[in-house]
Amino acid sequence: RRSNDILRQASAYFAKAEFDRLWKNNATAG
């Protein structure tokens, strides 16, 4: 069962995407 590994990779990917989105929003706003 590799569901845990897949979940961990997915959460890390989404966290990075969210971070990049917030970073871009701050860069354009500031």
Coordinates of N, CA and C in Angstrom, one line a residue:
R1 N 0.9 -1.2 0.0 CA 0.0 0.0 0.0 C 0.9 1.2 0.0
R2 N 0.7 2.0 -1.0 CA 1.6 3.2 -1.1 C 0.7 4.5 -1.1
S3 N -0.5 4.3 -0.5 CA -1.4 5.5 -0.5 C -0.8 6.6 0.4
N4 N -0.2 6.3 1.5 CA 0.5 7.3 2.3 C 1.5 8.1 1.5
D5 N 2.3 7.4 0.7 CA 3.4 8.1 0.0 C 2.7 9.0 -1.1
I6 N 1.7 8.5 -1.7 CA 1.0 9.3 -2.7 C 0.4 10.6 -2.1
L7 N -0.2 10.3 -0.9 CA -0.9 11.5 -0.2 C 0.2 12.5 0.2
R8 N 1.3 12.0 0.7 CA 2.4 12.9 1.1 C 2.9 13.8 -0.1
Q9 N 3.1 13.1 -1.2 CA 3.5 13.8 -2.4 C 2.5 14.8 -2.9
A10 N 1.2 14.4 -2.9 CA 0.2 15.3 -3.3 C 0.1 16.5 -2.4
S11 N 0.1 16.3 -1.1 CA 0.0 17.5 -0.2 C 1.2 18.4 -0.4
A12 N 2.4 17.8 -0.6 CA 3.6 18.7 -0.8 C 3.4 19.5 -2.1
Y13 N 2.9 18.8 -3.1 CA 2.7 19.5 -4.4 C 1.7 20.7 -4.3
F14 N 0.6 20.4 -3.6 CA -0.4 21.5 -3.4 C 0.1 22.6 -2.5
A15 N 0.8 22.2 -1.5 CA 1.4 23.2 -0.6 C 2.3 24.2 -1.4
K16 N 3.2 23.6 -2.3 CA 4.1 24.4 -3.1 C 3.3 25.3 -4.0
A17 N 2.3 24.7 -4.6 CA 1.5 25.5 -5.6 C 0.8 26.7 -4.9
E18 N 0.2 26.4 -3.7 CA -0.4 27.5 -2.9 C 0.6 28.5 -2.5
F19 N 1.8 28.1 -2.1 CA 2.9 29.0 -1.7 C 3.3 29.9 -2.9
D20 N 3.4 29.3 -4.1 CA 3.8 30.1 -5.2 C 2.7 31.1 -5.6
R21 N 1.4 30.7 -5.5 CA 0.3 31.6 -5.8 C 0.3 32.8 -4.8
L22 N 0.5 32.5 -3.5 CA 0.5 33.6 -2.6 C 1.7 34.5 -2.8
W23 N 2.8 33.9 -3.1 CA 4.1 34.7 -3.4 C 3.9 35.6 -4.6
K24 N 3.3 35.1 -5.6 CA 3.0 35.9 -6.8 C 2.0 37.0 -6.5
N25 N 1.0 36.7 -5.7 CA 0.0 37.8 -5.4 C 0.7 38.9 -4.6
N26 N 1.5 38.5 -3.6 CA 2.2 39.5 -2.8 C 3.2 40.3 -3.7
A27 N 3.9 39.7 -4.6 CA 4.8 40.4 -5.4 C 4.1 41.4 -6.3
T28 N 2.9 41.1 -6.8 CA 2.2 42.0 -7.7 C 1.6 43.1 -6.9
A29 N 1.1 42.8 -5.7 CA 0.4 43.7 -4.9 C 1.4 44.7 -4.2
G30 N 2.5 44.2 -3.8 CA 3.5 45.1 -3.1 C 4.3 45.9 -4.1

